[in-house]
């Protein structure tokens, strides 16, 4: 019988991640935690957290205090860390890897007392697996309406959690099979509180699937790729992947430096180079890959959350000097700002299938006829030292310099308990 992606992932789960993959995971670990600390301050999610915590206490820490059983902690931390939509992304499958995988792995590490090195390795395996499953499912899966962060992410959370607990291959296989019945999430939730909930549900599914399998619960031998499995029934196209061979996908993770949907970032980076012409802007034309037209092209957002999914809104904000890297700028009020709305209404977004999903082109027409042509590609090489410096600035802006310093120190020293203390602190 030919090998399937499930067989490949079971073998991959035992792999020792390479140094460059672990280095990127460390950066994403800090980025994820800072996003969760800041996201936990969002008042809209207070009721959600309180309700989830009412299920009972446990050994796993949650953002801004409290402990819960591992599955509940994964649900809370996954949701809160994606609340701001400011966490890392991978464009190979259009998903947010860390918010689904890290909450699951860290919750179980809290419960088991696993050391930092093995926790980091399990997280790296899980993140890599989530990206690989997303690639395997293919773009059609995403385009038809499934949220890869939640679907592929749940399988990554399961594999990472199974690696952390050291499940034997048979139980690991059943855990993936159990996950196949739970992985879910739709793009209709974009722009609502249910989008971050998708990440939390994926993390919780990973924990539950692994814990149930460890207690002897069985599932289909290949619930991911087998007949009537997740892939065949969820518009998967079974794109070939090679886990552990060649450069790891995690090394090309894209971190966010604007507090909005990553589909907008190439355009916003291009606008960094816009030159003040001294004359009013008559119109702005943005060219983007067709895929983003149904993701982040809300023409007239009415809330700060919806503004994070709007080319016109964010372009107008950037051109008028609003810092799109500041989470505090994305408010309901900014969607009603007269100057922003007036410029937003002069923005046209067109699809261009000659562009990749990481590219954008911007044409700015000024009164009097002056035109600026700008472009950017998010996959342009960025040395890890430059990336780290940009993340240091981002994390400090999110949670303050002192807290950021303690967070970086906990990761650099490999102190998992100190890291979890940063999660739990108010």
mmCIF file of C-alpha atoms in Angstrom:
data_model
loop_
_atom_site.group_PDB
_atom_site.id
_atom_site.type_symbol
_atom_site.label_atom_id
_atom_site.label_comp_id
_atom_site.label_asym_id
_atom_site.label_seq_id
_atom_site.Cartn_x
_atom_site.Cartn_y
_atom_site.Cartn_z
ATOM 1 C CA UNK A 1 0.000 0.000 0.000
ATOM 2 C CA UNK A 2 1.378 3.410 -0.953
ATOM 3 C CA UNK A 3 2.402 5.858 1.747
ATOM 4 C CA UNK A 4 0.028 8.725 2.539
ATOM 5 C CA UNK A 5 0.623 12.064 4.201
ATOM 6 C CA UNK A 6 -0.505 10.457 7.460
ATOM 7 C CA UNK A 7 2.285 7.880 7.247
ATOM 8 C CA UNK A 8 4.764 10.612 6.411
ATOM 9 C CA UNK A 9 3.662 12.774 9.349
ATOM 10 C CA UNK A 10 3.938 9.870 11.789
ATOM 11 C CA UNK A 11 7.553 9.388 10.765
ATOM 12 C CA UNK A 12 8.193 13.126 10.702
ATOM 13 C CA UNK A 13 6.977 13.507 14.297
ATOM 14 C CA UNK A 14 10.174 11.788 15.514
ATOM 15 C CA UNK A 15 12.447 14.164 13.589
ATOM 16 C CA UNK A 16 14.928 16.474 15.302
ATOM 17 C CA UNK A 17 14.243 19.967 13.957
ATOM 18 C CA UNK A 18 17.231 21.737 12.361
ATOM 19 C CA UNK A 19 18.829 24.782 13.954
ATOM 20 C CA UNK A 20 17.312 27.343 11.567
ATOM 21 C CA UNK A 21 13.801 25.984 12.177
ATOM 22 C CA UNK A 22 14.263 26.186 15.953
ATOM 23 C CA UNK A 23 15.628 29.729 15.651
ATOM 24 C CA UNK A 24 12.526 30.857 13.780
ATOM 25 C CA UNK A 25 10.316 29.055 16.297
ATOM 26 C CA UNK A 26 11.922 31.029 19.122
ATOM 27 C CA UNK A 27 11.064 34.287 17.365
ATOM 28 C CA UNK A 28 7.507 33.138 16.756
ATOM 29 C CA UNK A 29 7.202 32.019 20.371
ATOM 30 C CA UNK A 30 7.934 35.548 21.596
ATOM 31 C CA UNK A 31 5.735 37.106 18.913
ATOM 32 C CA UNK A 32 2.841 34.758 19.749
ATOM 33 C CA UNK A 33 3.093 35.414 23.475
ATOM 34 C CA UNK A 34 3.161 39.192 23.023
ATOM 35 C CA UNK A 35 0.105 39.006 20.770
ATOM 36 C CA UNK A 36 -1.669 36.906 23.403
ATOM 37 C CA UNK A 37 -0.784 39.238 26.271
ATOM 38 C CA UNK A 38 -2.078 42.202 24.293
ATOM 39 C CA UNK A 39 -5.077 40.285 22.965
ATOM 40 C CA UNK A 40 -6.103 39.254 26.470
ATOM 41 C CA UNK A 41 -6.616 42.943 27.288
ATOM 42 C CA UNK A 42 -9.431 43.175 24.756
ATOM 43 C CA UNK A 43 -12.595 43.711 26.845
ATOM 44 C CA UNK A 44 -14.830 41.980 24.313
ATOM 45 C CA UNK A 45 -13.221 38.626 25.127
ATOM 46 C CA UNK A 46 -13.554 38.879 28.935
ATOM 47 C CA UNK A 47 -16.868 37.054 28.975
ATOM 48 C CA UNK A 48 -15.524 34.301 26.729
ATOM 49 C CA UNK A 49 -12.550 33.719 29.024
ATOM 50 C CA UNK A 50 -14.682 33.718 32.165
ATOM 51 C CA UNK A 51 -17.122 31.260 30.656
ATOM 52 C CA UNK A 52 -14.346 28.919 29.535
ATOM 53 C CA UNK A 53 -12.661 29.047 32.954
ATOM 54 C CA UNK A 54 -15.920 28.105 34.655
ATOM 55 C CA UNK A 55 -15.373 24.562 33.379
ATOM 56 C CA UNK A 56 -12.836 24.009 36.160
ATOM 57 C CA UNK A 57 -9.237 24.576 37.203
ATOM 58 C CA UNK A 58 -6.152 22.706 36.127
ATOM 59 C CA UNK A 59 -2.411 23.017 35.734
ATOM 60 C CA UNK A 60 -2.178 24.959 32.464
ATOM 61 C CA UNK A 61 -1.780 28.743 32.623
ATOM 62 C CA UNK A 62 -3.885 31.151 30.594
ATOM 63 C CA UNK A 63 -3.211 34.715 29.510
ATOM 64 C CA UNK A 64 -3.667 37.338 32.248
ATOM 65 C CA UNK A 65 -4.046 34.800 35.028
ATOM 66 C CA UNK A 66 -5.893 31.669 35.944
ATOM 67 C CA UNK A 67 -5.306 27.996 35.321
ATOM 68 C CA UNK A 68 -7.392 25.439 33.506
ATOM 69 C CA UNK A 69 -7.285 21.896 32.180
ATOM 70 C CA UNK A 70 -4.989 21.665 29.170
ATOM 71 C CA UNK A 71 -7.783 21.570 26.580
ATOM 72 C CA UNK A 72 -9.487 24.635 28.058
ATOM 73 C CA UNK A 73 -6.220 26.552 28.331
ATOM 74 C CA UNK A 74 -5.484 25.761 24.686
ATOM 75 C CA UNK A 75 -8.915 27.073 23.694
ATOM 76 C CA UNK A 76 -8.496 30.309 25.660
ATOM 77 C CA UNK A 77 -4.889 31.001 24.677
ATOM 78 C CA UNK A 78 -5.454 30.147 21.035
ATOM 79 C CA UNK A 79 -8.396 32.523 20.831
ATOM 80 C CA UNK A 80 -6.803 35.400 22.742
ATOM 81 C CA UNK A 81 -3.502 35.203 20.847
ATOM 82 C CA UNK A 82 -5.412 35.603 17.569
ATOM 83 C CA UNK A 83 -7.790 38.273 18.896
ATOM 84 C CA UNK A 84 -5.742 41.103 17.388
ATOM 85 C CA UNK A 85 -4.960 39.227 14.151
ATOM 86 C CA UNK A 86 -1.350 40.344 14.659
ATOM 87 C CA UNK A 87 0.330 36.928 14.865
ATOM 88 C CA UNK A 88 2.511 35.124 12.315
ATOM 89 C CA UNK A 89 1.340 33.793 8.944
ATOM 90 C CA UNK A 90 2.617 31.394 6.320
ATOM 91 C CA UNK A 91 1.730 32.110 2.711
ATOM 92 C CA UNK A 92 2.346 28.583 1.423
ATOM 93 C CA UNK A 93 -1.108 27.701 2.707
ATOM 94 C CA UNK A 94 -2.538 31.048 3.892
ATOM 95 C CA UNK A 95 -2.722 30.240 7.577
ATOM 96 C CA UNK A 96 -1.575 31.370 11.010
ATOM 97 C CA UNK A 97 0.530 28.490 12.353
ATOM 98 C CA UNK A 98 1.475 29.573 15.875
ATOM 99 C CA UNK A 99 -1.981 30.385 17.252
ATOM 100 C CA UNK A 100 -3.251 26.860 16.630
ATOM 101 C CA UNK A 101 -0.157 24.872 17.612
ATOM 102 C CA UNK A 102 1.586 26.734 20.442
ATOM 103 C CA UNK A 103 -1.434 26.873 22.807
ATOM 104 C CA UNK A 104 -1.860 23.092 22.529
ATOM 105 C CA UNK A 105 1.805 22.216 23.021
ATOM 106 C CA UNK A 106 2.353 24.717 25.855
ATOM 107 C CA UNK A 107 -0.785 23.653 27.740
ATOM 108 C CA UNK A 108 0.385 20.042 27.765
ATOM 109 C CA UNK A 109 3.935 21.099 28.661
ATOM 110 C CA UNK A 110 2.452 22.906 31.674
ATOM 111 C CA UNK A 111 0.544 19.784 32.636
ATOM 112 C CA UNK A 112 3.510 17.428 32.219
ATOM 113 C CA UNK A 113 6.390 19.697 33.257
ATOM 114 C CA UNK A 114 8.205 19.100 29.960
ATOM 115 C CA UNK A 115 11.425 21.110 29.651
ATOM 116 C CA UNK A 116 11.898 24.033 27.275
ATOM 117 C CA UNK A 117 14.033 22.229 24.683
ATOM 118 C CA UNK A 118 11.528 19.439 24.089
ATOM 119 C CA UNK A 119 8.606 21.870 24.208
ATOM 120 C CA UNK A 120 10.285 23.990 21.527
ATOM 121 C CA UNK A 121 10.997 20.911 19.391
ATOM 122 C CA UNK A 122 7.380 19.698 19.673
ATOM 123 C CA UNK A 123 6.086 23.158 18.779
ATOM 124 C CA UNK A 124 8.379 23.290 15.739
ATOM 125 C CA UNK A 125 7.182 19.875 14.569
ATOM 126 C CA UNK A 126 3.560 20.950 15.021
ATOM 127 C CA UNK A 127 3.943 24.260 13.200
ATOM 128 C CA UNK A 128 5.782 22.594 10.315
ATOM 129 C CA UNK A 129 3.087 19.901 10.135
ATOM 130 C CA UNK A 130 0.289 22.474 10.038
ATOM 131 C CA UNK A 131 1.893 24.190 7.063
ATOM 132 C CA UNK A 132 2.514 20.881 5.286
ATOM 133 C CA UNK A 133 -1.082 19.729 5.808
ATOM 134 C CA UNK A 134 -2.257 23.083 4.499
ATOM 135 C CA UNK A 135 -0.136 22.713 1.378
ATOM 136 C CA UNK A 136 -1.374 19.141 0.965
ATOM 137 C CA UNK A 137 -5.001 20.242 1.211
ATOM 138 C CA UNK A 138 -4.294 22.865 -1.452
ATOM 139 C CA UNK A 139 -5.557 26.319 -2.267
ATOM 140 C CA UNK A 140 -8.946 25.035 -3.372
ATOM 141 C CA UNK A 141 -9.658 24.027 0.228
ATOM 142 C CA UNK A 142 -9.000 27.601 1.344
ATOM 143 C CA UNK A 143 -10.678 29.270 -1.595
ATOM 144 C CA UNK A 144 -13.935 27.355 -1.173
ATOM 145 C CA UNK A 145 -14.246 28.818 2.311
ATOM 146 C CA UNK A 146 -12.279 26.765 4.839
ATOM 147 C CA UNK A 147 -9.986 28.595 7.263
ATOM 148 C CA UNK A 148 -6.581 26.887 7.055
ATOM 149 C CA UNK A 149 -5.538 28.248 10.450
ATOM 150 C CA UNK A 150 -8.288 26.121 11.952
ATOM 151 C CA UNK A 151 -8.309 23.059 9.698
ATOM 152 C CA UNK A 152 -4.641 22.424 8.925
ATOM 153 C CA UNK A 153 -3.826 24.016 12.265
ATOM 154 C CA UNK A 154 -5.778 21.387 14.190
ATOM 155 C CA UNK A 155 -3.687 18.600 12.627
ATOM 156 C CA UNK A 156 -0.494 20.502 13.414
ATOM 157 C CA UNK A 157 -1.641 20.977 17.008
ATOM 158 C CA UNK A 158 -2.372 17.260 17.236
ATOM 159 C CA UNK A 159 1.003 16.166 15.894
ATOM 160 C CA UNK A 160 2.908 18.661 18.037
ATOM 161 C CA UNK A 161 0.999 17.591 21.160
ATOM 162 C CA UNK A 162 1.509 13.907 20.327
ATOM 163 C CA UNK A 163 5.245 14.523 19.943
ATOM 164 C CA UNK A 164 5.341 16.292 23.305
ATOM 165 C CA UNK A 165 3.634 13.398 25.087
ATOM 166 C CA UNK A 166 5.744 10.811 23.257
ATOM 167 C CA UNK A 167 2.750 8.836 21.994
ATOM 168 C CA UNK A 168 3.601 5.565 20.230
ATOM 169 C CA UNK A 169 2.866 5.495 16.509
ATOM 170 C CA UNK A 170 -0.439 3.640 16.856
ATOM 171 C CA UNK A 171 -1.887 6.145 19.297
ATOM 172 C CA UNK A 172 -0.507 9.028 17.267
ATOM 173 C CA UNK A 173 -2.288 7.662 14.193
ATOM 174 C CA UNK A 174 -5.564 7.459 16.117
ATOM 175 C CA UNK A 175 -5.060 10.991 17.422
ATOM 176 C CA UNK A 176 -4.847 12.285 13.844
ATOM 177 C CA UNK A 177 -7.932 10.239 13.030
ATOM 178 C CA UNK A 178 -9.835 11.755 15.951
ATOM 179 C CA UNK A 179 -8.725 15.212 14.876
ATOM 180 C CA UNK A 180 -10.229 14.561 11.446
ATOM 181 C CA UNK A 181 -13.682 14.587 13.056
ATOM 182 C CA UNK A 182 -13.024 17.857 14.883
ATOM 183 C CA UNK A 183 -10.966 20.043 12.535
ATOM 184 C CA UNK A 184 -13.182 22.868 11.311
ATOM 185 C CA UNK A 185 -13.371 26.592 10.654
ATOM 186 C CA UNK A 186 -14.811 28.811 7.933
ATOM 187 C CA UNK A 187 -13.753 32.107 6.375
ATOM 188 C CA UNK A 188 -17.254 33.509 6.836
ATOM 189 C CA UNK A 189 -16.088 34.396 10.355
ATOM 190 C CA UNK A 190 -13.437 36.842 9.127
ATOM 191 C CA UNK A 191 -13.967 40.257 10.662
ATOM 192 C CA UNK A 192 -15.783 38.819 13.702
ATOM 193 C CA UNK A 193 -14.810 37.414 17.112
ATOM 194 C CA UNK A 194 -15.361 33.926 15.754
ATOM 195 C CA UNK A 195 -12.230 34.152 13.583
ATOM 196 C CA UNK A 196 -9.866 34.000 16.576
ATOM 197 C CA UNK A 197 -12.160 31.394 18.100
ATOM 198 C CA UNK A 198 -11.324 29.187 15.093
ATOM 199 C CA UNK A 199 -7.705 29.146 16.274
ATOM 200 C CA UNK A 200 -8.677 28.318 19.838
ATOM 201 C CA UNK A 201 -10.917 25.475 18.722
ATOM 202 C CA UNK A 202 -8.072 24.045 16.608
ATOM 203 C CA UNK A 203 -5.717 24.120 19.600
ATOM 204 C CA UNK A 204 -8.298 22.494 21.856
ATOM 205 C CA UNK A 205 -8.990 19.790 19.264
ATOM 206 C CA UNK A 206 -5.290 18.940 19.172
ATOM 207 C CA UNK A 207 -5.115 18.514 22.947
ATOM 208 C CA UNK A 208 -8.315 16.504 23.178
ATOM 209 C CA UNK A 209 -7.434 14.214 20.276
ATOM 210 C CA UNK A 210 -4.079 13.371 21.837
ATOM 211 C CA UNK A 211 -5.379 12.871 25.373
ATOM 212 C CA UNK A 212 -8.215 10.646 24.162
ATOM 213 C CA UNK A 213 -5.905 8.583 21.976
ATOM 214 C CA UNK A 214 -3.517 8.185 24.911
ATOM 215 C CA UNK A 215 -6.407 6.689 26.879
ATOM 216 C CA UNK A 216 -7.147 4.119 24.208
ATOM 217 C CA UNK A 217 -9.764 5.836 22.038
ATOM 218 C CA UNK A 218 -9.487 4.698 18.432
ATOM 219 C CA UNK A 219 -10.405 6.227 15.086
ATOM 220 C CA UNK A 220 -10.115 5.564 11.372
ATOM 221 C CA UNK A 221 -6.665 4.299 10.421
ATOM 222 C CA UNK A 222 -6.291 7.258 8.068
ATOM 223 C CA UNK A 223 -8.851 9.879 8.930
ATOM 224 C CA UNK A 224 -6.823 12.553 7.170
ATOM 225 C CA UNK A 225 -6.084 11.049 3.753
ATOM 226 C CA UNK A 226 -7.998 7.755 3.562
ATOM 227 C CA UNK A 227 -11.286 7.097 1.726
ATOM 228 C CA UNK A 228 -13.948 9.502 3.005
ATOM 229 C CA UNK A 229 -11.240 11.123 5.163
ATOM 230 C CA UNK A 230 -10.826 14.805 5.891
ATOM 231 C CA UNK A 231 -8.919 15.682 2.725
ATOM 232 C CA UNK A 232 -11.196 13.901 0.235
ATOM 233 C CA UNK A 233 -14.329 15.355 1.851
ATOM 234 C CA UNK A 234 -13.044 18.914 2.366
ATOM 235 C CA UNK A 235 -11.923 19.849 -1.154
ATOM 236 C CA UNK A 236 -8.371 18.641 -0.585
ATOM 237 C CA UNK A 237 -6.312 18.078 -3.718
ATOM 238 C CA UNK A 238 -3.504 16.048 -2.100
ATOM 239 C CA UNK A 239 -0.601 18.197 -3.253
ATOM 240 C CA UNK A 240 2.624 16.252 -2.719
ATOM 241 C CA UNK A 241 4.645 17.232 0.354
ATOM 242 C CA UNK A 242 7.938 15.902 1.735
ATOM 243 C CA UNK A 243 8.041 16.352 5.524
ATOM 244 C CA UNK A 244 11.546 16.866 6.840
ATOM 245 C CA UNK A 245 13.188 16.925 3.434
ATOM 246 C CA UNK A 246 14.799 20.067 2.095
ATOM 247 C CA UNK A 247 14.354 23.495 3.705
ATOM 248 C CA UNK A 248 11.688 23.545 6.399
ATOM 249 C CA UNK A 249 8.593 25.618 5.683
ATOM 250 C CA UNK A 250 8.763 27.276 9.094
ATOM 251 C CA UNK A 251 11.917 29.119 8.044
ATOM 252 C CA UNK A 252 9.804 31.232 5.674
ATOM 253 C CA UNK A 253 7.157 32.226 8.202
ATOM 254 C CA UNK A 254 6.053 35.834 7.738
ATOM 255 C CA UNK A 255 5.669 37.945 10.867
ATOM 256 C CA UNK A 256 3.255 40.822 10.954
ATOM 257 C CA UNK A 257 4.381 44.393 11.360
ATOM 258 C CA UNK A 258 0.928 45.888 10.702
ATOM 259 C CA UNK A 259 -2.018 45.143 13.003
ATOM 260 C CA UNK A 260 -4.334 43.849 10.298
ATOM 261 C CA UNK A 261 -4.898 40.993 7.844
ATOM 262 C CA UNK A 262 -1.651 39.823 6.306
ATOM 263 C CA UNK A 263 -3.153 40.109 2.843
ATOM 264 C CA UNK A 264 -2.892 43.883 3.256
ATOM 265 C CA UNK A 265 0.754 43.981 4.290
ATOM 266 C CA UNK A 266 2.425 44.012 0.874
ATOM 267 C CA UNK A 267 0.303 47.034 -0.029
ATOM 268 C CA UNK A 268 1.100 48.742 3.295
ATOM 269 C CA UNK A 269 4.822 48.063 2.928
ATOM 270 C CA UNK A 270 4.688 49.578 -0.560
ATOM 271 C CA UNK A 271 3.003 52.672 0.870
ATOM 272 C CA UNK A 272 5.943 53.175 3.254
ATOM 273 C CA UNK A 273 7.790 54.497 0.191
ATOM 274 C CA UNK A 274 5.066 56.953 -0.799
ATOM 275 C CA UNK A 275 6.480 60.451 -1.202
ATOM 276 C CA UNK A 276 4.573 63.532 -0.078
ATOM 277 C CA UNK A 277 3.685 65.393 -3.268
ATOM 278 C CA UNK A 278 2.155 68.433 -1.584
ATOM 279 C CA UNK A 279 -0.985 68.013 -3.675
ATOM 280 C CA UNK A 280 -4.200 66.186 -2.730
ATOM 281 C CA UNK A 281 -4.634 62.578 -3.803
ATOM 282 C CA UNK A 282 -7.175 62.161 -6.555
ATOM 283 C CA UNK A 283 -7.270 58.365 -6.565
ATOM 284 C CA UNK A 284 -5.432 55.234 -5.454
ATOM 285 C CA UNK A 285 -5.376 51.974 -7.401
ATOM 286 C CA UNK A 286 -4.219 48.791 -5.671
ATOM 287 C CA UNK A 287 -3.419 45.648 -7.632
ATOM 288 C CA UNK A 288 -3.426 42.385 -5.711
ATOM 289 C CA UNK A 289 -3.665 38.642 -6.195
ATOM 290 C CA UNK A 290 -7.280 37.525 -6.822
ATOM 291 C CA UNK A 291 -7.304 35.398 -3.671
ATOM 292 C CA UNK A 292 -7.327 38.451 -1.419
ATOM 293 C CA UNK A 293 -10.424 39.940 -3.013
ATOM 294 C CA UNK A 294 -12.691 37.741 -0.867
ATOM 295 C CA UNK A 295 -10.533 37.941 2.259
ATOM 296 C CA UNK A 296 -9.584 41.533 3.021
ATOM 297 C CA UNK A 297 -11.489 43.789 0.650
ATOM 298 C CA UNK A 298 -14.335 45.028 2.855
ATOM 299 C CA UNK A 299 -15.192 48.257 1.096
ATOM 300 C CA UNK A 300 -16.937 50.153 3.910
ATOM 301 C CA UNK A 301 -15.991 48.651 7.278
ATOM 302 C CA UNK A 302 -18.086 49.795 10.228
ATOM 303 C CA UNK A 303 -15.946 48.466 13.080
ATOM 304 C CA UNK A 304 -12.281 48.495 14.000
ATOM 305 C CA UNK A 305 -12.181 44.724 13.588
ATOM 306 C CA UNK A 306 -13.632 44.891 10.080
ATOM 307 C CA UNK A 307 -11.165 47.696 9.262
ATOM 308 C CA UNK A 308 -8.386 45.122 9.576
ATOM 309 C CA UNK A 309 -9.797 43.412 6.490
ATOM 310 C CA UNK A 310 -10.104 46.435 4.215
ATOM 311 C CA UNK A 311 -7.677 47.569 1.508
ATOM 312 C CA UNK A 312 -9.361 50.938 1.178
ATOM 313 C CA UNK A 313 -9.522 51.656 4.888
ATOM 314 C CA UNK A 314 -5.935 50.686 5.681
ATOM 315 C CA UNK A 315 -4.528 52.395 2.594
ATOM 316 C CA UNK A 316 -6.298 55.612 3.554
ATOM 317 C CA UNK A 317 -5.065 55.316 7.132
ATOM 318 C CA UNK A 318 -1.472 54.788 6.018
ATOM 319 C CA UNK A 319 -1.522 57.653 3.526
ATOM 320 C CA UNK A 320 -2.954 60.010 6.160
ATOM 321 C CA UNK A 321 -0.231 59.152 8.650
ATOM 322 C CA UNK A 322 -2.042 56.714 10.933
ATOM 323 C CA UNK A 323 0.318 54.047 12.278
ATOM 324 C CA UNK A 324 -1.065 50.740 11.008
ATOM 325 C CA UNK A 325 1.372 48.934 13.274
ATOM 326 C CA UNK A 326 -0.434 50.291 16.344
ATOM 327 C CA UNK A 327 -3.318 48.128 17.483
ATOM 328 C CA UNK A 328 -4.922 51.133 19.135
ATOM 329 C CA UNK A 329 -5.522 52.772 15.753
ATOM 330 C CA UNK A 330 -8.009 50.122 14.650
ATOM 331 C CA UNK A 331 -11.117 51.442 16.369
ATOM 332 C CA UNK A 332 -14.754 51.820 15.390
ATOM 333 C CA UNK A 333 -14.160 55.577 15.302
ATOM 334 C CA UNK A 334 -11.449 55.369 12.624
ATOM 335 C CA UNK A 335 -13.979 53.846 10.225
ATOM 336 C CA UNK A 336 -16.059 57.027 10.575
ATOM 337 C CA UNK A 337 -13.198 59.538 10.433
ATOM 338 C CA UNK A 338 -14.235 61.979 7.688
ATOM 339 C CA UNK A 339 -10.761 62.342 6.153
ATOM 340 C CA UNK A 340 -10.161 58.609 6.150
ATOM 341 C CA UNK A 341 -13.586 57.849 4.672
ATOM 342 C CA UNK A 342 -13.157 60.479 1.959
ATOM 343 C CA UNK A 343 -9.830 58.992 0.851
ATOM 344 C CA UNK A 344 -11.066 55.415 1.317
ATOM 345 C CA UNK A 345 -13.821 56.120 -1.189
ATOM 346 C CA UNK A 346 -11.202 57.065 -3.792
ATOM 347 C CA UNK A 347 -9.404 53.715 -3.517
ATOM 348 C CA UNK A 348 -9.966 51.092 -6.198
ATOM 349 C CA UNK A 349 -8.821 47.497 -5.727
ATOM 350 C CA UNK A 350 -8.280 45.323 -8.771
ATOM 351 C CA UNK A 351 -7.226 41.706 -9.051
ATOM 352 C CA UNK A 352 -4.147 40.783 -11.032
ATOM 353 C CA UNK A 353 -3.316 37.101 -11.411
ATOM 354 C CA UNK A 354 0.179 37.962 -12.642
ATOM 355 C CA UNK A 355 1.002 38.923 -9.045
ATOM 356 C CA UNK A 356 1.754 36.367 -6.362
ATOM 357 C CA UNK A 357 -0.099 36.315 -3.049
ATOM 358 C CA UNK A 358 2.795 38.116 -1.380
ATOM 359 C CA UNK A 359 2.998 40.974 -3.895
ATOM 360 C CA UNK A 360 1.090 44.212 -4.340
ATOM 361 C CA UNK A 361 1.331 47.204 -6.658
ATOM 362 C CA UNK A 362 -0.001 50.668 -5.860
ATOM 363 C CA UNK A 363 -0.609 53.614 -8.167
ATOM 364 C CA UNK A 364 -1.286 56.999 -6.557
ATOM 365 C CA UNK A 365 -2.697 59.760 -8.788
ATOM 366 C CA UNK A 366 -2.369 63.288 -7.434
ATOM 367 C CA UNK A 367 -4.331 66.321 -8.517
ATOM 368 C CA UNK A 368 -2.329 67.895 -11.314
ATOM 369 C CA UNK A 369 -1.428 64.533 -12.824
ATOM 370 C CA UNK A 370 1.606 63.390 -10.799
ATOM 371 C CA UNK A 371 1.637 59.585 -10.410
ATOM 372 C CA UNK A 372 3.557 57.411 -7.957
ATOM 373 C CA UNK A 373 4.065 53.726 -8.770
ATOM 374 C CA UNK A 374 4.936 51.523 -5.779
ATOM 375 C CA UNK A 375 5.312 47.797 -5.189
ATOM 376 C CA UNK A 376 6.411 45.295 -2.556
ATOM 377 C CA UNK A 377 6.881 41.534 -2.113
ATOM 378 C CA UNK A 378 6.617 40.105 1.408
ATOM 379 C CA UNK A 379 8.931 37.241 0.440
ATOM 380 C CA UNK A 380 11.837 39.591 -0.174
ATOM 381 C CA UNK A 381 14.754 38.171 1.864
ATOM 382 C CA UNK A 382 15.007 39.409 5.460
ATOM 383 C CA UNK A 383 18.056 38.409 7.525
ATOM 384 C CA UNK A 384 17.046 36.847 10.837
ATOM 385 C CA UNK A 385 18.888 39.611 12.711
ATOM 386 C CA UNK A 386 16.755 42.229 10.974
ATOM 387 C CA UNK A 387 13.610 40.203 11.647
ATOM 388 C CA UNK A 388 14.533 39.872 15.326
ATOM 389 C CA UNK A 389 15.104 43.624 15.634
ATOM 390 C CA UNK A 390 11.741 44.397 14.023
ATOM 391 C CA UNK A 391 10.047 41.915 16.356
ATOM 392 C CA UNK A 392 11.752 43.454 19.380
ATOM 393 C CA UNK A 393 10.265 46.814 18.442
ATOM 394 C CA UNK A 394 6.843 45.265 17.822
ATOM 395 C CA UNK A 395 6.820 43.329 21.104
ATOM 396 C CA UNK A 396 7.915 46.378 23.102
ATOM 397 C CA UNK A 397 5.134 48.421 21.525
ATOM 398 C CA UNK A 398 2.588 45.707 22.356
ATOM 399 C CA UNK A 399 3.461 44.958 25.973
ATOM 400 C CA UNK A 400 6.020 47.554 27.113
ATOM 401 C CA UNK A 401 9.801 47.449 27.123
ATOM 402 C CA UNK A 402 10.221 45.934 30.598
ATOM 403 C CA UNK A 403 7.764 43.097 30.013
ATOM 404 C CA UNK A 404 9.218 42.525 26.553
ATOM 405 C CA UNK A 405 12.714 42.225 28.012
ATOM 406 C CA UNK A 406 11.603 39.594 30.514
ATOM 407 C CA UNK A 407 9.812 37.674 27.768
ATOM 408 C CA UNK A 408 12.843 37.638 25.470
ATOM 409 C CA UNK A 409 15.063 36.578 28.379
ATOM 410 C CA UNK A 410 12.826 33.621 29.228
ATOM 411 C CA UNK A 411 13.092 32.316 25.667
ATOM 412 C CA UNK A 412 16.797 33.023 25.222
ATOM 413 C CA UNK A 413 17.614 31.250 28.489
ATOM 414 C CA UNK A 414 15.324 28.321 27.726
ATOM 415 C CA UNK A 415 13.300 28.754 30.913
ATOM 416 C CA UNK A 416 9.816 27.375 30.232
ATOM 417 C CA UNK A 417 8.495 28.221 33.702
ATOM 418 C CA UNK A 418 9.608 31.837 33.349
ATOM 419 C CA UNK A 419 7.976 31.946 29.932
ATOM 420 C CA UNK A 420 4.687 30.630 31.327
ATOM 421 C CA UNK A 421 4.880 33.242 34.076
ATOM 422 C CA UNK A 422 4.816 35.899 31.355
ATOM 423 C CA UNK A 423 1.616 34.328 29.986
ATOM 424 C CA UNK A 424 -0.006 34.242 33.407
ATOM 425 C CA UNK A 425 0.970 37.750 34.541
ATOM 426 C CA UNK A 426 -1.742 40.381 34.542
#
